[in-house]
PDB file of C-alpha atoms and ligand atoms in Angstrom:
ATOM      1  CA  UNK A   1    -127.228  -6.483 204.707  1.00 44.00           C
ATOM      2  CA  UNK A   2    -125.400  -8.962 202.801  1.00 47.00           C
ATOM      3  CA  UNK A   3    -125.403  -8.290 203.992  1.00 49.00           C
ATOM      4  CA  UNK A   4    -129.225  -8.736 203.605  1.00 48.00           C
ATOM      5  CA  UNK A   5    -128.692 -12.256 204.888  1.00 45.00           C
ATOM      6  CA  UNK A   6    -131.602 -13.756 205.738  1.00 41.00           C
ATOM      7  CA  UNK A   7    -133.595 -13.205 202.498  1.00 39.00           C
ATOM      8  CA  UNK A   8    -131.170 -15.357 200.473  1.00 40.00           C
ATOM      9  CA  UNK A   9    -130.628 -18.829 202.587  1.00 39.00           C
ATOM     10  CA  UNK A  10    -133.224 -20.762 200.932  1.00 39.00           C
ATOM     11  CA  UNK A  11    -131.404 -21.665 197.047  1.00 44.00           C
ATOM     12  CA  UNK A  12    -130.202 -24.271 195.718  1.00 45.00           C
ATOM     13  CA  UNK A  13    -127.701 -26.475 198.047  1.00 43.00           C
ATOM     14  CA  UNK A  14    -124.106 -26.889 197.147  1.00 43.00           C
ATOM     15  CA  UNK A  15    -123.268 -30.012 198.760  1.00 46.00           C
ATOM     16  CA  UNK A  16    -120.112 -29.860 197.170  1.00 76.00           C
ATOM     17  CA  UNK A  17    -118.523 -27.231 198.854  1.00 87.00           C
ATOM     18  CA  UNK A  18    -116.246 -28.226 201.736  1.00 90.00           C
ATOM     19  CA  UNK A  19    -118.082 -32.406 201.240  1.00 89.00           C
ATOM     20  CA  UNK A  20    -116.434 -34.078 204.898  1.00 91.00           C
ATOM     21  CA  UNK A  21    -115.879 -30.583 206.732  1.00 94.00           C
ATOM     22  CA  UNK A  22    -118.324 -31.111 209.659  1.00 95.00           C
ATOM     23  CA  UNK A  23    -117.291 -27.311 210.560  1.00 97.00           C
ATOM     24  CA  UNK A  24    -116.157 -23.715 208.244  1.00 97.00           C
ATOM     25  CA  UNK A  25    -112.355 -23.845 208.300  1.00 97.00           C
ATOM     26  CA  UNK A  26    -110.583 -21.159 210.319  1.00 98.00           C
ATOM     27  CA  UNK A  27    -109.429 -18.228 208.569  1.00 98.00           C
ATOM     28  CA  UNK A  28    -106.490 -16.178 210.009  1.00 98.00           C
ATOM     29  CA  UNK A  29    -105.667 -12.452 208.313  1.00 98.00           C
ATOM     30  CA  UNK A  30    -103.010  -9.941 210.173  1.00 98.00           C
ATOM     31  CA  UNK A  31    -105.375  -9.326 213.244  1.00 98.00           C
ATOM     32  CA  UNK A  32    -108.359 -11.245 213.232  1.00 98.00           C
ATOM     33  CA  UNK A  33    -109.536 -14.813 212.887  1.00 98.00           C
ATOM     34  CA  UNK A  34    -112.084 -15.926 211.317  1.00 98.00           C
ATOM     35  CA  UNK A  35    -113.876 -19.457 212.757  1.00 98.00           C
ATOM     36  CA  UNK A  36    -116.842 -21.393 213.332  1.00 98.00           C
ATOM     37  CA  UNK A  37    -119.282 -20.470 215.654  1.00 98.00           C
ATOM     38  CA  UNK A  38    -120.972 -22.391 218.552  1.00 98.00           C
ATOM     39  CA  UNK A  39    -123.721 -22.057 221.371  1.00 98.00           C
ATOM     40  CA  UNK A  40    -120.973 -20.697 223.415  1.00 98.00           C
ATOM     41  CA  UNK A  41    -121.253 -17.645 221.299  1.00 98.00           C
ATOM     42  CA  UNK A  42    -124.173 -16.997 221.317  1.00 98.00           C
ATOM     43  CA  UNK A  43    -124.070 -13.979 223.841  1.00 98.00           C
ATOM     44  CA  UNK A  44    -121.726 -12.292 221.587  1.00 98.00           C
ATOM     45  CA  UNK A  45    -124.020 -12.786 218.735  1.00 98.00           C
ATOM     46  CA  UNK A  46    -127.057 -11.105 221.074  1.00 98.00           C
ATOM     47  CA  UNK A  47    -124.591  -7.787 221.524  1.00 98.00           C
ATOM     48  CA  UNK A  48    -123.490  -7.571 217.835  1.00 98.00           C
ATOM     49  CA  UNK A  49    -127.194  -8.159 216.490  1.00 98.00           C
ATOM     50  CA  UNK A  50    -129.192  -6.201 218.904  1.00 98.00           C
ATOM     51  CA  UNK A  51    -127.145  -2.537 218.663  1.00 97.00           C
ATOM     52  CA  UNK A  52    -129.386  -0.377 216.210  1.00 97.00           C
ATOM     53  CA  UNK A  53    -126.050   0.966 214.862  1.00 97.00           C
ATOM     54  CA  UNK A  54    -125.272  -2.401 213.618  1.00 98.00           C
ATOM     55  CA  UNK A  55    -128.765  -3.124 212.501  1.00 97.00           C
ATOM     56  CA  UNK A  56    -129.629   0.085 210.664  1.00 96.00           C
ATOM     57  CA  UNK A  57    -129.241  -1.160 207.248  1.00 96.00           C
ATOM     58  CA  UNK A  58    -129.777  -5.023 207.944  1.00 94.00           C
ATOM     59  CA  UNK A  59    -132.186  -7.169 205.955  1.00 88.00           C
ATOM     60  CA  UNK A  60    -134.142  -7.739 209.364  1.00 91.00           C
ATOM     61  CA  UNK A  61    -134.766  -5.837 212.729  1.00 94.00           C
ATOM     62  CA  UNK A  62    -132.434  -5.671 215.760  1.00 96.00           C
ATOM     63  CA  UNK A  63    -132.824  -8.586 218.325  1.00 98.00           C
ATOM     64  CA  UNK A  64    -134.671  -8.019 221.185  1.00 98.00           C
ATOM     65  CA  UNK A  65    -134.310 -11.414 222.664  1.00 98.00           C
ATOM     66  CA  UNK A  66    -131.383 -14.115 223.263  1.00 98.00           C
ATOM     67  CA  UNK A  67    -133.700 -16.502 221.684  1.00 98.00           C
ATOM     68  CA  UNK A  68    -132.963 -15.068 218.596  1.00 98.00           C
ATOM     69  CA  UNK A  69    -129.571 -14.956 219.026  1.00 98.00           C
ATOM     70  CA  UNK A  70    -130.096 -18.843 219.858  1.00 98.00           C
ATOM     71  CA  UNK A  71    -131.682 -19.416 216.343  1.00 98.00           C
ATOM     72  CA  UNK A  72    -129.307 -17.418 214.232  1.00 98.00           C
ATOM     73  CA  UNK A  73    -126.361 -19.924 215.889  1.00 98.00           C
ATOM     74  CA  UNK A  74    -128.486 -22.634 215.269  1.00 98.00           C
ATOM     75  CA  UNK A  75    -129.639 -21.595 211.741  1.00 98.00           C
ATOM     76  CA  UNK A  76    -125.681 -21.450 210.913  1.00 98.00           C
ATOM     77  CA  UNK A  77    -124.794 -24.867 212.304  1.00 98.00           C
ATOM     78  CA  UNK A  78    -127.780 -26.087 210.045  1.00 97.00           C
ATOM     79  CA  UNK A  79    -127.571 -24.222 206.771  1.00 97.00           C
ATOM     80  CA  UNK A  80    -123.613 -24.550 206.677  1.00 97.00           C
ATOM     81  CA  UNK A  81    -124.444 -28.859 206.594  1.00 96.00           C
ATOM     82  CA  UNK A  82    -126.743 -27.843 203.474  1.00 94.00           C
ATOM     83  CA  UNK A  83    -124.055 -26.127 201.908  1.00 95.00           C
ATOM     84  CA  UNK A  84    -126.213 -22.786 201.607  1.00 95.00           C
ATOM     85  CA  UNK A  85    -124.594 -20.498 204.231  1.00 97.00           C
ATOM     86  CA  UNK A  86    -121.166 -20.075 205.512  1.00 98.00           C
ATOM     87  CA  UNK A  87    -121.253 -17.499 208.187  1.00 98.00           C
ATOM     88  CA  UNK A  88    -117.738 -17.358 209.912  1.00 98.00           C
ATOM     89  CA  UNK A  89    -117.622 -15.421 214.137  1.00 98.00           C
ATOM     90  CA  UNK A  90    -114.346 -13.051 213.359  1.00 99.00           C
ATOM     91  CA  UNK A  91    -112.470 -12.707 216.655  1.00 98.00           C
ATOM     92  CA  UNK A  92    -108.977 -10.829 217.402  1.00 98.00           C
ATOM     93  CA  UNK A  93    -106.076 -13.070 217.128  1.00 98.00           C
ATOM     94  CA  UNK A  94    -105.368 -11.841 220.632  1.00 97.00           C
ATOM     95  CA  UNK A  95    -108.485 -13.185 222.419  1.00 96.00           C
ATOM     96  CA  UNK A  96    -111.344 -15.404 221.103  1.00 97.00           C
ATOM     97  CA  UNK A  97    -114.457 -13.001 221.421  1.00 98.00           C
ATOM     98  CA  UNK A  98    -116.316 -12.496 219.071  1.00 98.00           C
ATOM     99  CA  UNK A  99    -116.713  -9.358 217.745  1.00 98.00           C
ATOM    100  CA  UNK A 100    -118.526  -9.623 214.027  1.00 98.00           C
ATOM    101  CA  UNK A 101    -119.615 -12.014 211.465  1.00 98.00           C
ATOM    102  CA  UNK A 102    -118.386 -12.527 207.891  1.00 98.00           C
ATOM    103  CA  UNK A 103    -120.705 -14.716 205.589  1.00 98.00           C
ATOM    104  CA  UNK A 104    -121.093 -16.023 201.898  1.00 98.00           C
ATOM    105  CA  UNK A 105    -124.982 -16.820 201.670  1.00 98.00           C
ATOM    106  CA  UNK A 106    -126.802 -18.829 198.773  1.00 97.00           C
ATOM    107  CA  UNK A 107    -124.167 -20.391 197.415  1.00 97.00           C
ATOM    108  CA  UNK A 108    -124.992 -22.118 194.525  1.00 96.00           C
ATOM    109  CA  UNK A 109    -123.128 -24.971 193.140  1.00 94.00           C
ATOM    110  CA  UNK A 110    -124.156 -25.179 189.732  1.00 94.00           C
ATOM    111  CA  UNK A 111    -123.812 -21.331 188.978  1.00 96.00           C
ATOM    112  CA  UNK A 112    -120.894 -20.976 191.878  1.00 97.00           C
ATOM    113  CA  UNK A 113    -121.687 -17.568 192.968  1.00 98.00           C
ATOM    114  CA  UNK A 114    -122.744 -16.512 196.773  1.00 98.00           C
ATOM    115  CA  UNK A 115    -123.322 -13.472 198.429  1.00 98.00           C
ATOM    116  CA  UNK A 116    -121.338 -11.858 200.722  1.00 98.00           C
ATOM    117  CA  UNK A 117    -122.546 -10.128 204.028  1.00 98.00           C
ATOM    118  CA  UNK A 118    -120.261  -8.746 206.959  1.00 98.00           C
ATOM    119  CA  UNK A 119    -121.394  -7.080 210.691  1.00 98.00           C
ATOM    120  CA  UNK A 120    -119.134  -5.767 213.604  1.00 98.00           C
ATOM    121  CA  UNK A 121    -120.147  -4.511 216.565  1.00 98.00           C
ATOM    122  CA  UNK A 122    -119.860  -0.893 216.523  1.00 98.00           C
ATOM    123  CA  UNK A 123    -117.150  -0.428 219.580  1.00 97.00           C
ATOM    124  CA  UNK A 124    -114.770  -2.345 216.903  1.00 98.00           C
ATOM    125  CA  UNK A 125    -115.714   0.001 213.511  1.00 98.00           C
ATOM    126  CA  UNK A 126    -113.205   2.112 211.990  1.00 98.00           C
ATOM    127  CA  UNK A 127    -110.398   0.295 212.416  1.00 98.00           C
ATOM    128  CA  UNK A 128    -109.987  -1.589 208.957  1.00 98.00           C
ATOM    129  CA  UNK A 129    -111.548  -4.730 210.696  1.00 98.00           C
ATOM    130  CA  UNK A 130    -114.322  -5.769 207.826  1.00 98.00           C
ATOM    131  CA  UNK A 131    -111.873  -4.584 205.044  1.00 98.00           C
ATOM    132  CA  UNK A 132    -109.542  -7.471 206.069  1.00 98.00           C
ATOM    133  CA  UNK A 133    -112.387 -10.000 207.097  1.00 98.00           C
ATOM    134  CA  UNK A 134    -113.809  -9.760 203.490  1.00 98.00           C
ATOM    135  CA  UNK A 135    -110.466  -9.429 202.098  1.00 98.00           C
ATOM    136  CA  UNK A 136    -110.126 -13.109 203.685  1.00 98.00           C
ATOM    137  CA  UNK A 137    -113.392 -13.894 202.881  1.00 98.00           C
ATOM    138  CA  UNK A 138    -113.245 -12.930 198.994  1.00 98.00           C
ATOM    139  CA  UNK A 139    -109.824 -14.988 198.887  1.00 98.00           C
ATOM    140  CA  UNK A 140    -111.087 -17.802 200.279  1.00 98.00           C
ATOM    141  CA  UNK A 141    -114.459 -18.104 197.887  1.00 98.00           C
ATOM    142  CA  UNK A 142    -112.314 -17.595 194.618  1.00 97.00           C
ATOM    143  CA  UNK A 143    -109.272 -19.970 195.434  1.00 96.00           C
ATOM    144  CA  UNK A 144    -110.663 -22.480 198.006  1.00 96.00           C
ATOM    145  CA  UNK A 145    -114.293 -22.795 197.129  1.00 96.00           C
ATOM    146  CA  UNK A 146    -113.488 -22.203 193.228  1.00 96.00           C
ATOM    147  CA  UNK A 147    -116.913 -19.813 193.078  1.00 97.00           C
ATOM    148  CA  UNK A 148    -116.925 -17.735 189.678  1.00 98.00           C
ATOM    149  CA  UNK A 149    -119.172 -14.480 191.061  1.00 98.00           C
ATOM    150  CA  UNK A 150    -119.798 -12.686 194.434  1.00 98.00           C
ATOM    151  CA  UNK A 151    -122.878 -10.340 195.368  1.00 98.00           C
ATOM    152  CA  UNK A 152    -123.792  -8.018 197.927  1.00 98.00           C
ATOM    153  CA  UNK A 153    -126.405  -5.152 198.337  1.00 97.00           C
ATOM    154  CA  UNK A 154    -126.078  -2.352 200.584  1.00 98.00           C
ATOM    155  CA  UNK A 155    -128.685   0.750 201.223  1.00 98.00           C
ATOM    156  CA  UNK A 156    -127.282   3.748 199.182  1.00 98.00           C
ATOM    157  CA  UNK A 157    -127.155   5.257 202.290  1.00 98.00           C
ATOM    158  CA  UNK A 158    -124.684   2.749 203.952  1.00 98.00           C
ATOM    159  CA  UNK A 159    -121.606   4.505 202.830  1.00 98.00           C
ATOM    160  CA  UNK A 160    -118.886   2.797 205.519  1.00 98.00           C
ATOM    161  CA  UNK A 161    -120.390  -1.052 203.912  1.00 98.00           C
ATOM    162  CA  UNK A 162    -120.240   0.219 199.825  1.00 98.00           C
ATOM    163  CA  UNK A 163    -116.637   1.672 200.637  1.00 98.00           C
ATOM    164  CA  UNK A 164    -115.859  -2.239 202.317  1.00 98.00           C
ATOM    165  CA  UNK A 165    -116.709  -3.645 199.158  1.00 98.00           C
ATOM    166  CA  UNK A 166    -115.340  -1.149 196.497  1.00 98.00           C
ATOM    167  CA  UNK A 167    -112.046  -1.317 198.259  1.00 97.00           C
ATOM    168  CA  UNK A 168    -112.236  -4.821 197.254  1.00 98.00           C
ATOM    169  CA  UNK A 169    -112.700  -4.012 193.826  1.00 98.00           C
ATOM    170  CA  UNK A 170    -116.624  -5.017 193.707  1.00 98.00           C
ATOM    171  CA  UNK A 171    -118.673  -3.085 191.167  1.00 98.00           C
ATOM    172  CA  UNK A 172    -122.096  -1.188 191.127  1.00 98.00           C
ATOM    173  CA  UNK A 173    -124.523  -3.224 188.893  1.00 98.00           C
ATOM    174  CA  UNK A 174    -127.860  -1.545 189.948  1.00 98.00           C
ATOM    175  CA  UNK A 175    -130.302  -0.046 192.413  1.00 98.00           C
ATOM    176  CA  UNK A 176    -133.206  -2.089 193.123  1.00 98.00           C
ATOM    177  CA  UNK A 177    -136.119   0.614 194.817  1.00 98.00           C
ATOM    178  CA  UNK A 178    -137.599  -0.044 197.795  1.00 98.00           C
ATOM    179  CA  UNK A 179    -136.552  -3.492 198.106  1.00 96.00           C
ATOM    180  CA  UNK A 180    -136.575  -4.424 202.081  1.00 96.00           C
ATOM    181  CA  UNK A 181    -139.677  -2.923 204.195  1.00 96.00           C
ATOM    182  CA  UNK A 182    -137.679  -2.144 207.722  1.00 95.00           C
ATOM    183  CA  UNK A 183    -138.228  -0.159 210.267  1.00 93.00           C
ATOM    184  CA  UNK A 184    -141.228   1.308 208.900  1.00 95.00           C
ATOM    185  CA  UNK A 185    -139.325   2.718 206.005  1.00 96.00           C
ATOM    186  CA  UNK A 186    -138.949   1.163 202.418  1.00 97.00           C
ATOM    187  CA  UNK A 187    -135.272   1.067 201.682  1.00 97.00           C
ATOM    188  CA  UNK A 188    -133.416   0.728 198.357  1.00 98.00           C
ATOM    189  CA  UNK A 189    -130.287  -1.636 197.659  1.00 98.00           C
ATOM    190  CA  UNK A 190    -127.545  -1.252 195.668  1.00 98.00           C
ATOM    191  CA  UNK A 191    -126.349  -3.728 194.004  1.00 98.00           C
ATOM    192  CA  UNK A 192    -122.645  -4.666 193.708  1.00 98.00           C
ATOM    193  CA  UNK A 193    -120.374  -7.892 192.088  1.00 98.00           C
ATOM    194  CA  UNK A 194    -117.207  -9.169 192.062  1.00 98.00           C
ATOM    195  CA  UNK A 195    -116.131 -11.512 189.059  1.00 98.00           C
ATOM    196  CA  UNK A 196    -113.126 -14.427 189.760  1.00 98.00           C
ATOM    197  CA  UNK A 197    -111.576 -12.534 186.414  1.00 98.00           C
ATOM    198  CA  UNK A 198    -111.708  -9.315 188.550  1.00 97.00           C
ATOM    199  CA  UNK A 199    -110.014 -10.657 191.393  1.00 97.00           C
ATOM    200  CA  UNK A 200    -107.460 -12.227 189.215  1.00 97.00           C
ATOM    201  CA  UNK A 201    -106.515  -9.021 187.480  1.00 96.00           C
ATOM    202  CA  UNK A 202    -106.031  -7.212 191.017  1.00 94.00           C
ATOM    203  CA  UNK A 203    -104.001  -9.768 192.626  1.00 92.00           C
ATOM    204  CA  UNK A 204    -101.273  -8.996 189.126  1.00 89.00           C
ATOM    205  CA  UNK A 205    -101.547  -5.429 190.120  1.00 84.00           C
TER     206      UNK A 205
HETATM  207  C1  COA B 301    -119.827  -1.828 207.037  1.00 90.50           C
HETATM  208  C2  COA B 301    -119.108  -2.229 208.767  1.00 90.50           C
HETATM  209  C3  COA B 301    -118.919  -3.900 208.692  1.00 90.50           C
HETATM  210  C4  COA B 301    -117.831  -1.428 208.033  1.00 90.50           C
HETATM  211  O1  COA B 301    -116.843  -2.158 209.254  1.00 90.50           O
HETATM  212  P1  COA B 301    -115.432  -0.906 209.460  1.00 90.50           P
HETATM  213  O2  COA B 301    -114.298  -1.828 210.135  1.00 90.50           O
HETATM  214  O3  COA B 301    -115.309  -0.047 210.495  1.00 90.50           O
HETATM  215  O4  COA B 301    -114.804  -0.791 207.830  1.00 90.50           O
HETATM  216  P2  COA B 301    -113.175  -0.658 207.598  1.00 90.50           P
HETATM  217  O5  COA B 301    -112.816   0.588 208.845  1.00 90.50           O
HETATM  218  O6  COA B 301    -113.097  -1.355 207.358  1.00 90.50           O
HETATM  219  O7  COA B 301    -113.795   1.153 206.838  1.00 90.50           O
HETATM  220  C5  COA B 301    -114.089   0.413 205.236  1.00 90.50           C
HETATM  221  C6  COA B 301    -113.697   1.969 204.564  1.00 90.50           C
HETATM  222  O8  COA B 301    -115.032   2.618 204.925  1.00 90.50           O
HETATM  223  C7  COA B 301    -114.643   3.783 205.326  1.00 90.50           C
HETATM  224  N1  COA B 301    -115.884   4.314 206.427  1.00 90.50           N
HETATM  225  C8  COA B 301    -115.872   3.335 207.592  1.00 90.50           C
HETATM  226  N2  COA B 301    -117.216   3.904 208.231  1.00 90.50           N
HETATM  227  C9  COA B 301    -117.457   4.999 207.461  1.00 90.50           C
HETATM  228  C10 COA B 301    -118.571   6.253 207.555  1.00 90.50           C
HETATM  229  N3  COA B 301    -119.047   5.930 208.612  1.00 90.50           N
HETATM  230  N4  COA B 301    -118.573   6.860 206.157  1.00 90.50           N
HETATM  231  C11 COA B 301    -118.071   6.952 205.530  1.00 90.50           C
HETATM  232  N5  COA B 301    -116.590   5.734 205.255  1.00 90.50           N
HETATM  233  C12 COA B 301    -116.662   5.208 206.371  1.00 90.50           C
HETATM  234  C13 COA B 301    -113.126   3.532 205.767  1.00 90.50           C
HETATM  235  O9  COA B 301    -112.622   4.982 206.308  1.00 90.50           O
HETATM  236  C14 COA B 301    -112.993   2.727 205.177  1.00 90.50           C
HETATM  237  O10 COA B 301    -112.268   3.262 203.969  1.00 90.50           O
HETATM  238  P3  COA B 301    -111.058   3.930 203.601  1.00 90.50           P
HETATM  239  O11 COA B 301    -109.778   2.394 203.855  1.00 90.50           O
HETATM  240  O12 COA B 301    -110.816   4.248 202.290  1.00 90.50           O
HETATM  241  O13 COA B 301    -110.763   5.124 204.402  1.00 90.50           O
HETATM  242  C15 COA B 301    -119.774  -1.872 209.794  1.00 90.50           C
HETATM  243  O14 COA B 301    -120.172  -0.265 209.978  1.00 90.50           O
HETATM  244  C16 COA B 301    -120.821  -2.526 210.312  1.00 90.50           C
HETATM  245  O15 COA B 301    -120.502  -3.573 210.846  1.00 90.50           O
HETATM  246  N6  COA B 301    -121.988  -1.685 210.447  1.00 90.50           N
HETATM  247  C17 COA B 301    -123.042  -2.367 210.281  1.00 90.50           C
HETATM  248  C18 COA B 301    -123.185  -3.647 209.486  1.00 90.50           C
HETATM  249  C19 COA B 301    -123.534  -3.348 208.116  1.00 90.50           C
HETATM  250  O16 COA B 301    -124.010  -2.571 207.647  1.00 90.50           O
HETATM  251  N7  COA B 301    -122.774  -4.557 207.143  1.00 90.50           N
HETATM  252  C20 COA B 301    -123.095  -4.378 205.995  1.00 90.50           C
HETATM  253  C21 COA B 301    -124.458  -4.383 205.704  1.00 90.50           C
HETATM  254  S1  COA B 301    -124.841  -3.947 203.685  1.00 90.50           S
END
C-alpha cells in the first residue's frame, strides 16, 4: 500500500515539481541509495512485486509475469514526466541491485500534498532499511519539493508498515472500512498524515 499506490496515480499533475529534470535526483542515506529506475531493473522489480509476503497488504495482487514489471517501470517513467508520481529504486550503497522502491504518489501542486509508499524485498526486512528510506523521502518531500502534507494508508494488520510511519511522526487520522478487495477479502485502510509543521517540530527536538 502506499502504499496503496496505483489508485492515486491519476490525480492532478504537478508540472512545477523538479521542472527541467529528465529523471529523479538520487537520494543518499547512511546505507542506501534511492535512484532512478531503468528498464535494466525490471527483473529486480519482478522479484519484489511477485513475492506474496511483500504483496500481502499492497494495493494490487502479486505480479505473475515479467510483463507486469515492465509495465510498472514504463508507468513510473511516464508518471514522472507528468510529475504525478516519483518512484525511486532502493539499493545498498555498496552495490546497484534494486531491493525495494520508495514512492511519492498523487503529487498535487496546488494543495502541496502527496502520498508515500515503500516496499522492500522480504530478504531485506527487519534491518531498518524502510525507515531509513522513508526518512529520506520525507526530508526530500518537505525540504526540496516544499510539500505541506504527506499521507499514507496501511492495512491495520500491517504492523511493520504502521511502525515505519509512526517512527517518522505520522499520525493516525482514521480508518476506512473495507477500502480494498484483494485476495478474495475486503481490507481496511488505516489513514496517516504528517504535516510540514510536525516535521519541523521534530527537527527542533
Ligand atoms: C513494511 C516494510 C517496508 C518494512 O520494512 P523494514 O525495512 O523491515 O522496516 P524497518 O526494519 O525499518 O522496521 C520498522 C519498524 O517496524 C518494526 N517491525 C518490522 N517488522 C515488524 C513486524 N513483523 N512486526 C512488528 N514490528 C515490526 C521494526 O521493529 C521497526 O520498529 P522499531 O525501530 O521500533 O524496532 C516491509 O515489511 C515491506 O516491504 N512490506 C511489504 C510492502 C508493504 O507492506 N509496504 C507498506 C504498505 S502500507
